[in-house]
CSV table of N, CA, C and O in Angstrom, one decimal:
chain,number,residue,atom,x,y,z
A,4,MET,N,21.4,32.9,-26.3
A,4,MET,CA,20.3,32.0,-26.4
A,4,MET,C,20.0,31.5,-25.0
A,4,MET,O,20.8,31.2,-24.2
A,5,VAL,N,18.7,31.5,-24.7
A,5,VAL,CA,18.2,31.1,-23.4
A,5,VAL,C,17.6,29.7,-23.5
A,5,VAL,O,16.8,29.4,-24.3
A,6,ASP,N,18.1,28.8,-22.6
A,6,ASP,CA,17.6,27.5,-22.5
A,6,ASP,C,16.3,27.5,-21.7
A,6,ASP,O,16.3,28.0,-20.6
A,7,THR,N,15.2,27.0,-22.3
A,7,THR,CA,14.0,26.9,-21.5
A,7,THR,C,13.5,25.4,-21.5
A,7,THR,O,13.8,24.6,-22.4
A,8,ILE,N,12.8,25.1,-20.5
A,8,ILE,CA,12.2,23.8,-20.4
A,8,ILE,C,10.8,23.9,-20.6
A,8,ILE,O,10.1,24.6,-20.0
A,9,ASN,N,10.3,23.2,-21.6
A,9,ASN,CA,8.9,23.3,-22.0
A,9,ASN,C,8.1,22.2,-21.3
A,9,ASN,O,7.7,21.2,-21.9
A,10,SER,N,8.0,22.4,-20.0
A,10,SER,CA,7.3,21.4,-19.2
A,10,SER,C,6.6,22.1,-18.0
A,10,SER,O,7.1,22.9,-17.4
A,11,ASN,N,5.3,21.7,-17.8
A,11,ASN,CA,4.6,22.2,-16.7
A,11,ASN,C,4.4,21.2,-15.6
A,11,ASN,O,3.6,21.4,-14.7
A,12,THR,N,5.1,20.1,-15.7
A,12,THR,CA,5.0,19.0,-14.8
A,12,THR,C,6.1,19.1,-13.7
A,12,THR,O,7.3,19.3,-14.1
A,13,SER,N,5.7,19.1,-12.4
A,13,SER,CA,6.7,19.2,-11.4
A,13,SER,C,7.4,17.9,-11.3
A,13,SER,O,7.0,16.9,-11.7
A,14,VAL,N,8.6,17.9,-10.7
A,14,VAL,CA,9.4,16.7,-10.5
A,14,VAL,C,8.7,15.9,-9.4
A,14,VAL,O,8.3,16.4,-8.4
A,15,ARG,N,8.5,14.6,-9.7
A,15,ARG,CA,7.8,13.7,-8.8
A,15,ARG,C,8.8,12.9,-8.1
A,15,ARG,O,9.8,12.4,-8.7
A,16,SER,N,8.6,12.7,-6.8
A,16,SER,CA,9.5,11.8,-6.1
A,16,SER,C,8.7,10.8,-5.3
A,16,SER,O,8.3,11.0,-4.2
A,17,PHE,N,8.5,9.6,-6.0
A,17,PHE,CA,7.7,8.6,-5.4
A,17,PHE,C,8.6,7.7,-4.6
A,17,PHE,O,9.7,7.4,-5.0
A,18,GLU,N,8.1,7.2,-3.5
A,18,GLU,CA,8.8,6.2,-2.7
A,18,GLU,C,7.9,5.0,-2.4
A,18,GLU,O,6.7,5.2,-2.2
A,19,HIS,N,8.4,3.8,-2.5
A,19,HIS,CA,7.6,2.7,-2.1
A,19,HIS,C,7.4,2.6,-0.6
A,19,HIS,O,8.1,3.2,0.1
A,20,LEU,N,6.3,2.0,-0.3
A,20,LEU,CA,6.0,1.8,1.2
A,20,LEU,C,7.1,0.9,1.7
A,20,LEU,O,7.5,-0.1,1.1
A,21,ASN,N,7.7,1.2,2.9
A,21,ASN,CA,8.7,0.3,3.4
A,21,ASN,C,8.0,-0.7,4.3
A,21,ASN,O,6.8,-0.7,4.6
A,22,SER,N,8.7,-1.7,4.8
A,22,SER,CA,8.1,-2.8,5.6
A,22,SER,C,7.5,-2.3,6.9
A,22,SER,O,6.5,-2.8,7.3
A,23,TYR,N,8.1,-1.2,7.5
A,23,TYR,CA,7.5,-0.6,8.7
A,23,TYR,C,6.1,-0.1,8.4
A,23,TYR,O,5.1,-0.3,9.2
A,24,GLU,N,5.9,0.7,7.3
A,24,GLU,CA,4.7,1.2,6.9
A,24,GLU,C,3.6,0.1,6.6
A,24,GLU,O,2.5,0.3,7.0
A,25,CYS,N,4.1,-0.9,6.0
A,25,CYS,CA,3.1,-2.0,5.7
A,25,CYS,C,2.7,-2.7,7.0
A,25,CYS,O,1.5,-3.1,7.1
A,26,GLY,N,3.6,-2.8,7.9
A,26,GLY,CA,3.2,-3.4,9.2
A,26,GLY,C,2.2,-2.5,10.0
A,26,GLY,O,1.3,-3.0,10.6
A,27,GLU,N,2.4,-1.2,9.8
A,27,GLU,CA,1.5,-0.2,10.4
A,27,GLU,C,0.1,-0.3,9.8
A,27,GLU,O,-0.9,-0.3,10.5
A,28,ILE,N,0.1,-0.5,8.5
A,28,ILE,CA,-1.2,-0.7,7.8
A,28,ILE,C,-1.9,-1.9,8.4
A,28,ILE,O,-3.1,-1.8,8.7
A,29,SER,N,-1.2,-3.0,8.5
A,29,SER,CA,-1.8,-4.2,9.0
A,29,SER,C,-2.3,-4.0,10.4
A,29,SER,O,-3.5,-4.4,10.7
A,30,ALA,N,-1.5,-3.4,11.3
A,30,ALA,CA,-2.0,-3.2,12.7
A,30,ALA,C,-3.2,-2.3,12.7
A,30,ALA,O,-4.1,-2.5,13.5
A,31,LEU,N,-3.2,-1.2,12.0
A,31,LEU,CA,-4.3,-0.2,12.0
A,31,LEU,C,-5.6,-0.8,11.4
A,31,LEU,O,-6.7,-0.5,11.9
A,32,LEU,N,-5.4,-1.7,10.4
A,32,LEU,CA,-6.6,-2.3,9.8
A,32,LEU,C,-7.2,-3.3,10.9
A,32,LEU,O,-8.4,-3.3,11.0
A,33,LYS,N,-6.4,-4.0,11.6
A,33,LYS,CA,-6.9,-4.9,12.7
A,33,LYS,C,-7.6,-4.1,13.8
A,33,LYS,O,-8.5,-4.6,14.4
A,34,GLU,N,-7.2,-2.8,14.0
A,34,GLU,CA,-7.9,-2.0,14.9
A,34,GLU,C,-9.2,-1.4,14.4
A,34,GLU,O,-9.9,-0.7,15.1
A,35,GLY,N,-9.4,-1.6,13.1
A,35,GLY,CA,-10.7,-1.1,12.4
A,35,GLY,C,-10.6,0.3,11.9
A,35,GLY,O,-11.6,0.9,11.7
A,36,LYS,N,-9.4,0.8,11.8
A,36,LYS,CA,-9.2,2.2,11.3
A,36,LYS,C,-9.5,2.3,9.8
A,36,LYS,O,-9.3,1.3,9.0
A,37,SER,N,-9.9,3.5,9.3
A,37,SER,CA,-10.2,3.7,7.9
A,37,SER,C,-9.0,3.9,7.1
A,37,SER,O,-7.9,4.2,7.6
A,38,ILE,N,-9.1,3.8,5.8
A,38,ILE,CA,-8.0,4.0,4.9
A,38,ILE,C,-7.6,5.4,5.0
A,38,ILE,O,-6.4,5.7,5.0
A,39,ARG,N,-8.5,6.4,5.1
A,39,ARG,CA,-8.1,7.8,5.2
A,39,ARG,C,-7.3,8.1,6.5
A,39,ARG,O,-6.4,8.8,6.5
A,40,TYR,N,-7.7,7.4,7.5
A,40,TYR,CA,-7.1,7.6,8.8
A,40,TYR,C,-5.6,7.1,8.7
A,40,TYR,O,-4.7,7.7,9.1
A,41,ILE,N,-5.5,5.9,8.1
A,41,ILE,CA,-4.2,5.3,8.0
A,41,ILE,C,-3.3,6.2,7.1
A,41,ILE,O,-2.1,6.4,7.4
A,42,ALA,N,-3.8,6.7,6.0
A,42,ALA,CA,-3.1,7.6,5.1
A,42,ALA,C,-2.6,8.8,5.8
A,42,ALA,O,-1.4,9.2,5.6
A,43,ARG,N,-3.5,9.4,6.6
A,43,ARG,CA,-3.0,10.6,7.3
A,43,ARG,C,-1.9,10.3,8.3
A,43,ARG,O,-1.0,11.0,8.5
A,44,LYS,N,-2.1,9.2,9.0
A,44,LYS,CA,-1.1,8.8,10.0
A,44,LYS,C,0.3,8.5,9.4
A,44,LYS,O,1.3,8.9,10.0
A,45,LEU,N,0.3,7.9,8.2
A,45,LEU,CA,1.6,7.6,7.5
A,45,LEU,C,2.1,8.7,6.6
A,45,LEU,O,3.2,8.6,6.1
A,46,GLY,N,1.2,9.7,6.4
A,46,GLY,CA,1.6,10.8,5.5
A,46,GLY,C,1.6,10.4,4.0
A,46,GLY,O,2.5,10.8,3.3
A,47,ARG,N,0.7,9.5,3.7
A,47,ARG,CA,0.6,9.0,2.3
A,47,ARG,C,-0.7,9.3,1.8
A,47,ARG,O,-1.7,9.7,2.5
A,48,SER,N,-0.9,9.1,0.5
A,48,SER,CA,-2.2,9.3,-0.2
A,48,SER,C,-3.1,8.1,0.1
A,48,SER,O,-2.7,7.0,0.2
A,49,PRO,N,-4.4,8.4,0.3
A,49,PRO,CA,-5.3,7.3,0.5
A,49,PRO,C,-5.3,6.3,-0.6
A,49,PRO,O,-5.5,5.1,-0.4
A,50,SER,N,-5.1,6.7,-1.8
A,50,SER,CA,-5.1,5.8,-2.9
A,50,SER,C,-3.9,4.8,-2.8
A,50,SER,O,-4.0,3.7,-3.2
A,51,THR,N,-2.8,5.3,-2.3
A,51,THR,CA,-1.6,4.5,-2.1
A,51,THR,C,-1.9,3.4,-1.1
A,51,THR,O,-1.6,2.2,-1.3
A,52,ILE,N,-2.5,3.8,0.0
A,52,ILE,CA,-2.9,2.8,1.0
A,52,ILE,C,-3.9,1.8,0.5
A,52,ILE,O,-3.8,0.6,0.7
A,53,SER,N,-4.9,2.3,-0.3
A,53,SER,CA,-5.9,1.4,-0.8
A,53,SER,C,-5.3,0.4,-1.8
A,53,SER,O,-5.6,-0.8,-1.7
A,54,ARG,N,-4.4,0.8,-2.6
A,54,ARG,CA,-3.7,-0.1,-3.6
A,54,ARG,C,-2.9,-1.2,-2.8
A,54,ARG,O,-2.9,-2.3,-3.2
A,55,GLU,N,-2.2,-0.7,-1.8
A,55,GLU,CA,-1.4,-1.7,-1.0
A,55,GLU,C,-2.3,-2.7,-0.3
A,55,GLU,O,-2.0,-3.9,-0.3
A,56,ILE,N,-3.4,-2.3,0.2
A,56,ILE,CA,-4.3,-3.2,0.9
A,56,ILE,C,-4.9,-4.2,-0.1
A,56,ILE,O,-5.0,-5.4,0.1
A,57,LYS,N,-5.3,-3.7,-1.3
A,57,LYS,CA,-5.8,-4.5,-2.4
A,57,LYS,C,-4.7,-5.6,-2.8
A,57,LYS,O,-5.0,-6.7,-3.0
A,58,ARG,N,-3.5,-5.1,-2.9
A,58,ARG,CA,-2.4,-6.0,-3.3
A,58,ARG,C,-2.1,-7.1,-2.3
A,58,ARG,O,-1.8,-8.2,-2.6
A,59,GLY,N,-2.2,-6.7,-1.0
A,59,GLY,CA,-1.8,-7.7,0.0
A,59,GLY,C,-3.0,-8.4,0.7
A,59,GLY,O,-2.7,-9.2,1.6
A,60,THR,N,-4.2,-8.3,0.2
A,60,THR,CA,-5.3,-9.0,0.8
A,60,THR,C,-5.5,-10.4,0.1
A,60,THR,O,-5.5,-10.4,-1.2
A,61,THR,N,-5.6,-11.4,0.9
A,61,THR,CA,-5.8,-12.7,0.3
A,61,THR,C,-6.9,-13.4,1.0
A,61,THR,O,-7.3,-13.1,2.1
A,62,LEU,N,-7.5,-14.4,0.4
A,62,LEU,CA,-8.5,-15.3,0.9
A,62,LEU,C,-7.9,-16.4,1.7
A,62,LEU,O,-7.0,-17.1,1.2
A,63,GLN,N,-8.3,-16.5,3.0
A,63,GLN,CA,-7.8,-17.5,3.9
A,63,GLN,C,-8.9,-18.6,4.2
A,63,GLN,O,-10.0,-18.2,4.2
A,64,LEU,N,-8.4,-19.7,4.5
A,64,LEU,CA,-9.3,-20.8,4.9
A,64,LEU,C,-9.2,-21.1,6.4
A,64,LEU,O,-8.1,-21.4,6.9
A,65,LYS,N,-10.3,-21.1,7.1
A,65,LYS,CA,-10.3,-21.5,8.5
A,65,LYS,C,-10.3,-23.0,8.7
A,65,LYS,O,-10.6,-23.7,7.7
A,66,SER,N,-10.1,-23.5,9.9
A,66,SER,CA,-10.1,-25.0,10.1
A,66,SER,C,-11.5,-25.6,9.9
A,66,SER,O,-11.6,-26.8,9.6
A,67,ASP,N,-12.5,-24.8,10.0
A,67,ASP,CA,-13.9,-25.3,9.8
A,67,ASP,C,-14.3,-25.2,8.3
A,67,ASP,O,-15.4,-25.3,8.0
A,68,LEU,N,-13.3,-24.9,7.5
A,68,LEU,CA,-13.4,-24.7,6.0
A,68,LEU,C,-14.2,-23.5,5.6
A,68,LEU,O,-14.6,-23.3,4.4
A,69,SER,N,-14.5,-22.6,6.5
A,69,SER,CA,-15.1,-21.3,6.1
A,69,SER,C,-13.9,-20.4,5.7
A,69,SER,O,-12.8,-20.6,6.0
A,70,THR,N,-14.2,-19.3,4.9
A,70,THR,CA,-13.2,-18.5,4.4
A,70,THR,C,-13.3,-17.0,4.9
A,70,THR,O,-14.4,-16.6,5.4
A,71,PHE,N,-12.2,-16.3,4.9
A,71,PHE,CA,-12.2,-14.9,5.3
A,71,PHE,C,-11.0,-14.3,4.5
A,71,PHE,O,-10.1,-14.9,4.1
A,72,THR,N,-11.1,-12.9,4.4
A,72,THR,CA,-10.0,-12.2,3.7
A,72,THR,C,-9.3,-11.4,4.8
A,72,THR,O,-9.9,-10.9,5.7
A,73,SER,N,-8.0,-11.3,4.6
A,73,SER,CA,-7.1,-10.6,5.5
A,73,SER,C,-5.9,-10.0,4.7
A,73,SER,O,-5.5,-10.5,3.7
A,74,TYR,N,-5.4,-8.9,5.3
A,74,TYR,CA,-4.3,-8.2,4.7
A,74,TYR,C,-3.0,-8.7,5.3
A,74,TYR,O,-2.9,-8.8,6.5
A,75,PHE,N,-2.0,-9.1,4.4
A,75,PHE,CA,-0.7,-9.5,4.9
A,75,PHE,C,0.3,-8.7,4.1
A,75,PHE,O,0.4,-8.8,2.9
A,76,PRO,N,1.2,-8.0,4.9
A,76,PRO,CA,2.2,-7.2,4.2
A,76,PRO,C,3.2,-8.1,3.3
A,76,PRO,O,3.6,-7.6,2.2
A,77,GLU,N,3.5,-9.3,3.7
A,77,GLU,CA,4.4,-10.1,2.9
A,77,GLU,C,3.7,-10.5,1.6
A,77,GLU,O,4.4,-10.5,0.6
A,78,THR,N,2.4,-10.7,1.6
A,78,THR,CA,1.7,-11.0,0.3
A,78,THR,C,1.8,-9.8,-0.6
A,78,THR,O,2.0,-9.9,-1.8
A,79,GLY,N,1.6,-8.6,-0.1
A,79,GLY,CA,1.7,-7.4,-0.9
A,79,GLY,C,3.0,-7.2,-1.5
A,79,GLY,O,3.1,-6.9,-2.7
A,80,GLN,N,4.1,-7.5,-0.8
A,80,GLN,CA,5.4,-7.4,-1.3
A,80,GLN,C,5.7,-8.4,-2.4
A,80,GLN,O,6.3,-8.1,-3.4
A,81,ALA,N,5.2,-9.6,-2.2
A,81,ALA,CA,5.4,-10.7,-3.2
A,81,ALA,C,4.7,-10.4,-4.5
A,81,ALA,O,5.2,-10.6,-5.5
A,82,VAL,N,3.5,-9.9,-4.4
A,82,VAL,CA,2.7,-9.5,-5.6
A,82,VAL,C,3.4,-8.4,-6.3
A,82,VAL,O,3.5,-8.4,-7.5
A,83,TYR,N,3.9,-7.4,-5.5
A,83,TYR,CA,4.6,-6.3,-6.1
A,83,TYR,C,5.8,-6.8,-6.9
A,83,TYR,O,6.0,-6.4,-8.1
A,84,GLU,N,6.6,-7.6,-6.3
A,84,GLU,CA,7.8,-8.2,-6.9
A,84,GLU,C,7.5,-9.0,-8.2
A,84,GLU,O,8.2,-8.9,-9.2
A,85,LYS,N,6.4,-9.7,-8.1
A,85,LYS,CA,5.9,-10.5,-9.3
A,85,LYS,C,5.6,-9.6,-10.4
A,85,LYS,O,5.9,-9.9,-11.6
A,86,HIS,N,4.9,-8.5,-10.2
A,86,HIS,CA,4.5,-7.6,-11.2
A,86,HIS,C,5.6,-6.8,-11.8
A,86,HIS,O,5.6,-6.4,-12.9
A,87,ARG,N,6.7,-6.6,-11.0
A,87,ARG,CA,7.8,-5.9,-11.5
A,87,ARG,C,8.7,-6.7,-12.4
A,87,ARG,O,9.5,-6.2,-13.1
A,88,SER,N,8.7,-8.0,-12.3
A,88,SER,CA,9.6,-8.8,-13.1
A,88,SER,C,9.0,-9.1,-14.5
A,88,SER,O,7.9,-8.9,-14.8
């Protein structure tokens, strides 16, 4: 008898972004680099980078009470941990 696996899906090996990569995303965004550029530089999918930026972007308040949005790696990690629990 021959054992066969009835699956056409390859084995996936996903890894979370580490803190260094999140810091790189932050620095490259501040330089005005595109999501695709950042993805190529880190060897990740553009959708991974996009999701991380979306997860870590928060609305900030300036001293003159105007607002702006900015990406913070710590916020992205906190949101990730909140969703995992």
